[in-house]
Amino acid sequence: SINGDSKTFSVVDNILYNKDATTIVAVPAGLTEVAIPETVTTIGEYAFCGTNIEKVEIPNGVISVEKAAFYNATNLSEMSLPSTLKSIKEEAFNYCYNLVFVKLPEGLQSIGDRAFYNSELVGVYIPESVTDIYNDSDVFGYEASDFKIYTKENSYASTWASEHGYEVSTGAMPEICADENYIYQRESDEDDWSIAFKKGCNINNNNYLKLPASYNDVEVGKILARDSSWANNGFDSDLAIDIPDTVTSIGENGLALVRTDKKLYIRIPSS
């Protein structure tokens, strides 16, 4: 335990900080939401590692998210990053399976090795202010068919992404939402939604899957590809998949996450 006489640490609402509460040191594993005080300038190494945090708002004044700060925070699905943030260190959000899209703030300067590796991201917005990204594709860890980088034309991020095999978009950011099993995505120049299986989905609990025909009352028009290397271990029973009539295309490897050692039935619509 830490008492008020400690010369090194302080505790507020069961969260461990350094003495002057400028660095978060450790967060209890059971917390699902945390209110970070405005005194904080640094999210410390491994501070949220392995916690059950679902939503976090990092306030203005925070300059750095340190090494593995949110490593293996597998429930984290919502976060906001401040304009004061300058650096995201190595493995900061590694294994954050429930993050699907991240808008990095204007003013950010550097992104470390494997910062978002092994996450659920289908895209990220990188501002022009970023001038240093670790020289390895494992920063995000996906092939070009699975992941897109949104940025400004001729930016450092655009050049980096092209050099490391990522698809780049200089258009408007897409709409992206997710539920327990699916990711829904609509690009700014498209009318209908696309759908993809989440890599951490619980579809193995069922032997019959009926994909949604719409999202927010707008038709789902295609099934997107996902990285087959992250496929589930497979179903231990026969499996049936019903693809809705609204779908007009299935991306290469679009059903790669669906595996079974037994019979697989797929209804493919005439559309």
PDB file of C-alpha atoms in Angstrom, residues 36-242:
ATOM      1  CA  ILE A  36      -7.595  11.018 -16.169  1.00  0.00           C
ATOM      2  CA  PRO A  37      -6.845  14.265 -14.283  1.00  0.00           C
ATOM      3  CA  GLU A  38      -5.555  17.316 -16.146  1.00  0.00           C
ATOM      4  CA  THR A  39      -2.283  17.209 -14.194  1.00  0.00           C
ATOM      5  CA  VAL A  40      -1.174  14.158 -16.184  1.00  0.00           C
ATOM      6  CA  THR A  41       1.391  14.678 -18.948  1.00  0.00           C
ATOM      7  CA  THR A  42       2.499  11.057 -19.429  1.00  0.00           C
ATOM      8  CA  ILE A  43       0.698   7.724 -19.667  1.00  0.00           C
ATOM      9  CA  GLY A  44       3.428   5.557 -18.131  1.00  0.00           C
ATOM     10  CA  GLU A  45       4.896   2.290 -19.370  1.00  0.00           C
ATOM     11  CA  TYR A  46       2.443  -0.624 -18.925  1.00  0.00           C
ATOM     12  CA  ALA A  47       0.043   1.666 -17.008  1.00  0.00           C
ATOM     13  CA  PHE A  48      -3.126   0.098 -18.496  1.00  0.00           C
ATOM     14  CA  CYS A  49      -1.505  -3.194 -19.481  1.00  0.00           C
ATOM     15  CA  GLY A  50      -3.930  -6.119 -19.219  1.00  0.00           C
ATOM     16  CA  THR A  51      -6.739  -4.010 -17.762  1.00  0.00           C
ATOM     17  CA  ASN A  52     -10.446  -4.244 -18.582  1.00  0.00           C
ATOM     18  CA  ILE A  53     -10.600  -0.614 -19.685  1.00  0.00           C
ATOM     19  CA  GLU A  54     -13.274  -0.093 -22.372  1.00  0.00           C
ATOM     20  CA  LYS A  55     -13.233   3.653 -22.890  1.00  0.00           C
ATOM     21  CA  VAL A  56     -10.628   6.319 -22.173  1.00  0.00           C
ATOM     22  CA  GLU A  57     -10.422  10.032 -22.841  1.00  0.00           C
ATOM     23  CA  ILE A  58      -6.849  11.254 -22.646  1.00  0.00           C
ATOM     24  CA  PRO A  59      -6.988  14.955 -21.689  1.00  0.00           C
ATOM     25  CA  ASN A  60      -5.143  17.942 -23.115  1.00  0.00           C
ATOM     26  CA  GLY A  61      -1.760  18.254 -21.502  1.00  0.00           C
ATOM     27  CA  VAL A  62      -0.709  14.658 -22.111  1.00  0.00           C
ATOM     28  CA  ILE A  63       2.436  14.660 -24.247  1.00  0.00           C
ATOM     29  CA  SER A  64       3.414  10.999 -24.409  1.00  0.00           C
ATOM     30  CA  VAL A  65       1.847   7.535 -24.351  1.00  0.00           C
ATOM     31  CA  GLU A  66       4.769   5.403 -23.231  1.00  0.00           C
ATOM     32  CA  LYS A  67       5.901   1.879 -24.096  1.00  0.00           C
ATOM     33  CA  ALA A  68       3.134  -0.748 -23.843  1.00  0.00           C
ATOM     34  CA  ALA A  69       0.900   1.687 -21.957  1.00  0.00           C
ATOM     35  CA  PHE A  70      -2.277  -0.093 -23.153  1.00  0.00           C
ATOM     36  CA  TYR A  71      -0.679  -3.416 -24.068  1.00  0.00           C
ATOM     37  CA  ASN A  72      -3.224  -6.244 -24.038  1.00  0.00           C
ATOM     38  CA  ALA A  73      -6.090  -3.938 -23.022  1.00  0.00           C
ATOM     39  CA  THR A  74      -8.306  -6.154 -25.135  1.00  0.00           C
ATOM     40  CA  ASN A  75     -11.627  -4.484 -24.192  1.00  0.00           C
ATOM     41  CA  LEU A  76     -10.564  -0.988 -25.221  1.00  0.00           C
ATOM     42  CA  SER A  77     -12.940   0.111 -27.986  1.00  0.00           C
ATOM     43  CA  GLU A  78     -13.199   3.890 -27.600  1.00  0.00           C
ATOM     44  CA  MET A  79     -10.531   6.481 -26.988  1.00  0.00           C
ATOM     45  CA  SER A  80      -9.825  10.108 -27.741  1.00  0.00           C
ATOM     46  CA  LEU A  81      -6.326  11.548 -28.034  1.00  0.00           C
ATOM     47  CA  PRO A  82      -5.465  15.207 -27.303  1.00  0.00           C
ATOM     48  CA  SER A  83      -3.881  17.803 -29.575  1.00  0.00           C
ATOM     49  CA  THR A  84      -0.999  18.096 -27.081  1.00  0.00           C
ATOM     50  CA  LEU A  85       0.118  14.515 -27.739  1.00  0.00           C
ATOM     51  CA  LYS A  86       3.574  14.354 -29.355  1.00  0.00           C
ATOM     52  CA  SER A  87       4.602  10.696 -29.227  1.00  0.00           C
ATOM     53  CA  ILE A  88       3.131   7.199 -29.129  1.00  0.00           C
ATOM     54  CA  LYS A  89       5.868   4.801 -28.062  1.00  0.00           C
ATOM     55  CA  GLU A  90       6.511   1.180 -29.031  1.00  0.00           C
ATOM     56  CA  GLU A  91       3.719  -1.339 -28.434  1.00  0.00           C
ATOM     57  CA  ALA A  92       1.557   1.355 -26.815  1.00  0.00           C
ATOM     58  CA  PHE A  93      -1.693  -0.203 -28.122  1.00  0.00           C
ATOM     59  CA  ASN A  94      -0.444  -3.669 -29.029  1.00  0.00           C
ATOM     60  CA  TYR A  95      -3.132  -6.369 -28.659  1.00  0.00           C
ATOM     61  CA  CYS A  96      -5.987  -3.869 -28.359  1.00  0.00           C
ATOM     62  CA  TYR A  97      -8.329  -6.132 -30.317  1.00  0.00           C
ATOM     63  CA  ASN A  98     -11.426  -3.940 -30.031  1.00  0.00           C
ATOM     64  CA  LEU A  99     -10.001  -0.804 -31.602  1.00  0.00           C
ATOM     65  CA  VAL A 100     -11.336  -0.601 -35.152  1.00  0.00           C
ATOM     66  CA  PHE A 101     -10.352   2.923 -36.280  1.00  0.00           C
ATOM     67  CA  VAL A 102      -8.096   5.551 -34.732  1.00  0.00           C
ATOM     68  CA  LYS A 103      -7.880   9.230 -35.609  1.00  0.00           C
ATOM     69  CA  LEU A 104      -4.448  10.411 -34.501  1.00  0.00           C
ATOM     70  CA  PRO A 105      -4.422  14.080 -33.469  1.00  0.00           C
ATOM     71  CA  GLU A 106      -2.901  17.016 -35.288  1.00  0.00           C
ATOM     72  CA  GLY A 107       0.347  17.815 -33.507  1.00  0.00           C
ATOM     73  CA  LEU A 108       1.456  14.214 -33.082  1.00  0.00           C
ATOM     74  CA  GLN A 109       5.072  13.806 -34.197  1.00  0.00           C
ATOM     75  CA  SER A 110       6.179  10.178 -33.766  1.00  0.00           C
ATOM     76  CA  ILE A 111       4.782   6.617 -33.730  1.00  0.00           C
ATOM     77  CA  GLY A 112       6.870   3.769 -32.326  1.00  0.00           C
ATOM     78  CA  ASP A 113       7.458   0.161 -33.328  1.00  0.00           C
ATOM     79  CA  ARG A 114       4.359  -2.067 -33.125  1.00  0.00           C
ATOM     80  CA  ALA A 115       2.383   0.804 -31.651  1.00  0.00           C
ATOM     81  CA  PHE A 116      -0.894  -0.645 -32.993  1.00  0.00           C
ATOM     82  CA  TYR A 117       0.243  -4.159 -33.839  1.00  0.00           C
ATOM     83  CA  ASN A 118      -2.223  -7.008 -33.243  1.00  0.00           C
ATOM     84  CA  SER A 119      -5.176  -4.646 -32.975  1.00  0.00           C
ATOM     85  CA  GLU A 120      -8.509  -4.836 -34.819  1.00  0.00           C
ATOM     86  CA  LEU A 121      -7.853  -1.683 -36.833  1.00  0.00           C
ATOM     87  CA  VAL A 122      -9.197  -1.444 -40.349  1.00  0.00           C
ATOM     88  CA  GLY A 123      -7.789   2.060 -40.730  1.00  0.00           C
ATOM     89  CA  VAL A 124      -6.002   4.963 -39.110  1.00  0.00           C
ATOM     90  CA  TYR A 125      -5.804   8.682 -39.822  1.00  0.00           C
ATOM     91  CA  ILE A 126      -2.246  10.051 -39.567  1.00  0.00           C
ATOM     92  CA  PRO A 127      -1.890  13.863 -39.608  1.00  0.00           C
ATOM     93  CA  GLU A 128       0.706  15.854 -41.549  1.00  0.00           C
ATOM     94  CA  SER A 129       2.456  16.728 -38.295  1.00  0.00           C
ATOM     95  CA  VAL A 130       3.828  13.174 -37.982  1.00  0.00           C
ATOM     96  CA  THR A 131       7.434  13.127 -39.221  1.00  0.00           C
ATOM     97  CA  ASP A 132       8.734   9.946 -37.595  1.00  0.00           C
ATOM     98  CA  ILE A 133       7.218   6.459 -37.906  1.00  0.00           C
ATOM     99  CA  TYR A 134       9.272   3.413 -36.992  1.00  0.00           C
ATOM    100  CA  ASN A 135      10.799   1.959 -40.145  1.00  0.00           C
ATOM    101  CA  ASP A 136       8.932  -1.345 -40.175  1.00  0.00           C
ATOM    102  CA  SER A 137       5.502  -2.404 -41.407  1.00  0.00           C
ATOM    103  CA  ASP A 138       4.829  -4.013 -38.006  1.00  0.00           C
ATOM    104  CA  VAL A 139       3.814  -0.618 -36.625  1.00  0.00           C
ATOM    105  CA  PHE A 140       0.293  -1.586 -37.695  1.00  0.00           C
ATOM    106  CA  GLY A 141       0.952  -5.160 -38.700  1.00  0.00           C
ATOM    107  CA  TYR A 142      -1.458  -5.703 -41.577  1.00  0.00           C
ATOM    108  CA  GLU A 143      -1.244  -6.407 -45.260  1.00  0.00           C
ATOM    109  CA  ALA A 144      -2.580  -3.757 -47.627  1.00  0.00           C
ATOM    110  CA  SER A 145      -5.816  -5.707 -48.238  1.00  0.00           C
ATOM    111  CA  ASP A 146      -6.770  -5.503 -44.562  1.00  0.00           C
ATOM    112  CA  PHE A 147      -5.882  -1.986 -43.557  1.00  0.00           C
ATOM    113  CA  LYS A 148      -5.867   1.537 -44.961  1.00  0.00           C
ATOM    114  CA  ILE A 149      -3.966   4.644 -43.910  1.00  0.00           C
ATOM    115  CA  TYR A 150      -5.809   7.952 -44.321  1.00  0.00           C
ATOM    116  CA  THR A 151      -3.601  11.009 -44.557  1.00  0.00           C
ATOM    117  CA  LYS A 152      -2.873  14.128 -46.607  1.00  0.00           C
ATOM    118  CA  GLU A 153      -1.374  13.955 -50.065  1.00  0.00           C
ATOM    119  CA  ASN A 154       2.451  14.204 -50.126  1.00  0.00           C
ATOM    120  CA  SER A 155       2.675  13.886 -46.346  1.00  0.00           C
ATOM    121  CA  TYR A 156       5.395  11.942 -44.544  1.00  0.00           C
ATOM    122  CA  ALA A 157       2.781   9.332 -43.590  1.00  0.00           C
ATOM    123  CA  SER A 158       1.715   8.910 -47.217  1.00  0.00           C
ATOM    124  CA  THR A 159       5.280   8.216 -48.307  1.00  0.00           C
ATOM    125  CA  TRP A 160       5.907   5.871 -45.365  1.00  0.00           C
ATOM    126  CA  ALA A 161       2.716   3.920 -46.009  1.00  0.00           C
ATOM    127  CA  SER A 162       3.506   3.418 -49.692  1.00  0.00           C
ATOM    128  CA  GLU A 163       7.045   2.276 -48.894  1.00  0.00           C
ATOM    129  CA  HIS A 164       5.724  -0.317 -46.424  1.00  0.00           C
ATOM    130  CA  GLY A 165       2.983  -1.783 -48.592  1.00  0.00           C
ATOM    131  CA  TYR A 166      -0.107  -0.160 -47.099  1.00  0.00           C
ATOM    132  CA  GLU A 167      -3.056   1.174 -49.050  1.00  0.00           C
ATOM    133  CA  VAL A 168      -3.276   4.956 -48.778  1.00  0.00           C
ATOM    134  CA  SER A 169      -6.304   7.224 -49.046  1.00  0.00           C
ATOM    135  CA  THR A 170      -6.058  11.001 -49.209  1.00  0.00           C
ATOM    136  CA  GLY A 171      -9.836  11.362 -49.193  1.00  0.00           C
ATOM    137  CA  ALA A 172     -12.205  11.881 -46.305  1.00  0.00           C
ATOM    138  CA  MET A 173     -12.181   9.426 -43.421  1.00  0.00           C
ATOM    139  CA  PRO A 174     -14.733   6.603 -43.553  1.00  0.00           C
ATOM    140  CA  GLU A 175     -17.563   5.847 -41.178  1.00  0.00           C
ATOM    141  CA  ILE A 176     -16.614   2.779 -39.151  1.00  0.00           C
ATOM    142  CA  CYS A 177     -18.606   1.044 -36.415  1.00  0.00           C
ATOM    143  CA  ALA A 178     -18.489  -2.387 -34.793  1.00  0.00           C
ATOM    144  CA  ASP A 179     -20.533  -4.786 -32.732  1.00  0.00           C
ATOM    145  CA  GLU A 180     -19.600  -8.093 -31.119  1.00  0.00           C
ATOM    146  CA  ASN A 181     -19.002  -9.987 -34.358  1.00  0.00           C
ATOM    147  CA  TYR A 182     -18.837  -7.565 -37.285  1.00  0.00           C
ATOM    148  CA  ILE A 183     -17.147  -4.380 -38.444  1.00  0.00           C
ATOM    149  CA  TYR A 184     -19.262  -2.043 -40.608  1.00  0.00           C
ATOM    150  CA  GLN A 185     -17.499   0.398 -42.898  1.00  0.00           C
ATOM    151  CA  ARG A 186     -18.611   3.019 -45.399  1.00  0.00           C
ATOM    152  CA  GLU A 187     -16.150   5.063 -47.418  1.00  0.00           C
ATOM    153  CA  SER A 188     -16.917   8.730 -48.036  1.00  0.00           C
ATOM    154  CA  ASP A 189     -17.580   8.076 -51.739  1.00  0.00           C
ATOM    155  CA  GLU A 190     -19.825   5.023 -51.235  1.00  0.00           C
ATOM    156  CA  ASP A 191     -23.565   4.755 -50.579  1.00  0.00           C
ATOM    157  CA  ASP A 192     -23.802   1.358 -48.909  1.00  0.00           C
ATOM    158  CA  TRP A 193     -21.984  -0.266 -45.996  1.00  0.00           C
ATOM    159  CA  SER A 194     -19.402  -3.032 -46.188  1.00  0.00           C
ATOM    160  CA  ILE A 195     -19.168  -5.755 -43.571  1.00  0.00           C
ATOM    161  CA  ALA A 196     -16.278  -7.862 -42.256  1.00  0.00           C
ATOM    162  CA  PHE A 197     -15.886 -10.452 -39.549  1.00  0.00           C
ATOM    163  CA  LYS A 198     -14.105  -9.234 -36.440  1.00  0.00           C
ATOM    164  CA  LYS A 199     -10.939 -11.132 -35.716  1.00  0.00           C
ATOM    165  CA  GLY A 200     -11.930 -11.573 -32.115  1.00  0.00           C
ATOM    166  CA  CYS A 201     -15.536 -12.486 -32.854  1.00  0.00           C
ATOM    167  CA  ASN A 202     -17.580 -15.056 -30.953  1.00  0.00           C
ATOM    168  CA  ILE A 203     -19.160 -16.679 -33.978  1.00  0.00           C
ATOM    169  CA  ASN A 204     -17.920 -20.072 -32.823  1.00  0.00           C
ATOM    170  CA  ASN A 205     -20.802 -20.052 -30.346  1.00  0.00           C
ATOM    171  CA  ASN A 206     -23.266 -20.582 -33.201  1.00  0.00           C
ATOM    172  CA  ASN A 207     -23.588 -23.044 -36.065  1.00  0.00           C
ATOM    173  CA  TYR A 208     -25.830 -20.763 -38.124  1.00  0.00           C
ATOM    174  CA  LEU A 209     -24.753 -17.263 -39.135  1.00  0.00           C
ATOM    175  CA  LYS A 210     -27.088 -14.805 -40.834  1.00  0.00           C
ATOM    176  CA  LEU A 211     -25.147 -11.728 -41.847  1.00  0.00           C
ATOM    177  CA  PRO A 212     -27.009  -8.414 -41.390  1.00  0.00           C
ATOM    178  CA  ALA A 213     -28.555  -6.962 -44.552  1.00  0.00           C
ATOM    179  CA  SER A 214     -28.199  -3.354 -43.421  1.00  0.00           C
ATOM    180  CA  TYR A 215     -26.593  -1.035 -40.904  1.00  0.00           C
ATOM    181  CA  ASN A 216     -28.353   2.091 -39.671  1.00  0.00           C
ATOM    182  CA  ASP A 217     -31.066   1.357 -42.272  1.00  0.00           C
ATOM    183  CA  VAL A 218     -28.500   1.479 -45.097  1.00  0.00           C
ATOM    184  CA  GLU A 219     -27.846  -1.671 -47.129  1.00  0.00           C
ATOM    185  CA  VAL A 220     -24.724  -3.768 -46.635  1.00  0.00           C
ATOM    186  CA  GLY A 221     -23.294  -4.078 -50.133  1.00  0.00           C
ATOM    187  CA  LYS A 222     -20.161  -6.208 -49.840  1.00  0.00           C
ATOM    188  CA  ILE A 223     -18.053  -8.400 -47.602  1.00  0.00           C
ATOM    189  CA  LEU A 224     -14.532  -7.153 -46.973  1.00  0.00           C
ATOM    190  CA  ALA A 225     -11.417  -9.276 -46.766  1.00  0.00           C
ATOM    191  CA  ARG A 226      -9.708  -9.874 -43.443  1.00  0.00           C
ATOM    192  CA  ASP A 227      -6.305 -11.377 -42.659  1.00  0.00           C
ATOM    193  CA  SER A 228      -6.743 -15.166 -42.699  1.00  0.00           C
ATOM    194  CA  SER A 229      -3.740 -15.673 -40.407  1.00  0.00           C
ATOM    195  CA  TRP A 230      -5.973 -14.446 -37.570  1.00  0.00           C
ATOM    196  CA  ALA A 231      -8.658 -17.044 -38.245  1.00  0.00           C
ATOM    197  CA  ASN A 232     -10.428 -18.734 -35.374  1.00  0.00           C
ATOM    198  CA  ASN A 233      -9.431 -22.266 -34.514  1.00  0.00           C
ATOM    199  CA  GLY A 234     -12.455 -23.516 -36.410  1.00  0.00           C
ATOM    200  CA  PHE A 235     -15.933 -24.810 -35.729  1.00  0.00           C
ATOM    201  CA  ASP A 236     -16.361 -28.267 -34.259  1.00  0.00           C
ATOM    202  CA  SER A 237     -19.713 -28.785 -36.001  1.00  0.00           C
ATOM    203  CA  ASP A 238     -21.363 -28.232 -39.359  1.00  0.00           C
ATOM    204  CA  LEU A 239     -21.731 -24.545 -40.183  1.00  0.00           C
ATOM    205  CA  ALA A 240     -24.250 -22.628 -42.300  1.00  0.00           C
ATOM    206  CA  ILE A 241     -23.788 -19.031 -43.443  1.00  0.00           C
ATOM    207  CA  ASP A 242     -26.598 -16.976 -44.960  1.00  0.00           C
TER     208      ASP A 242
END
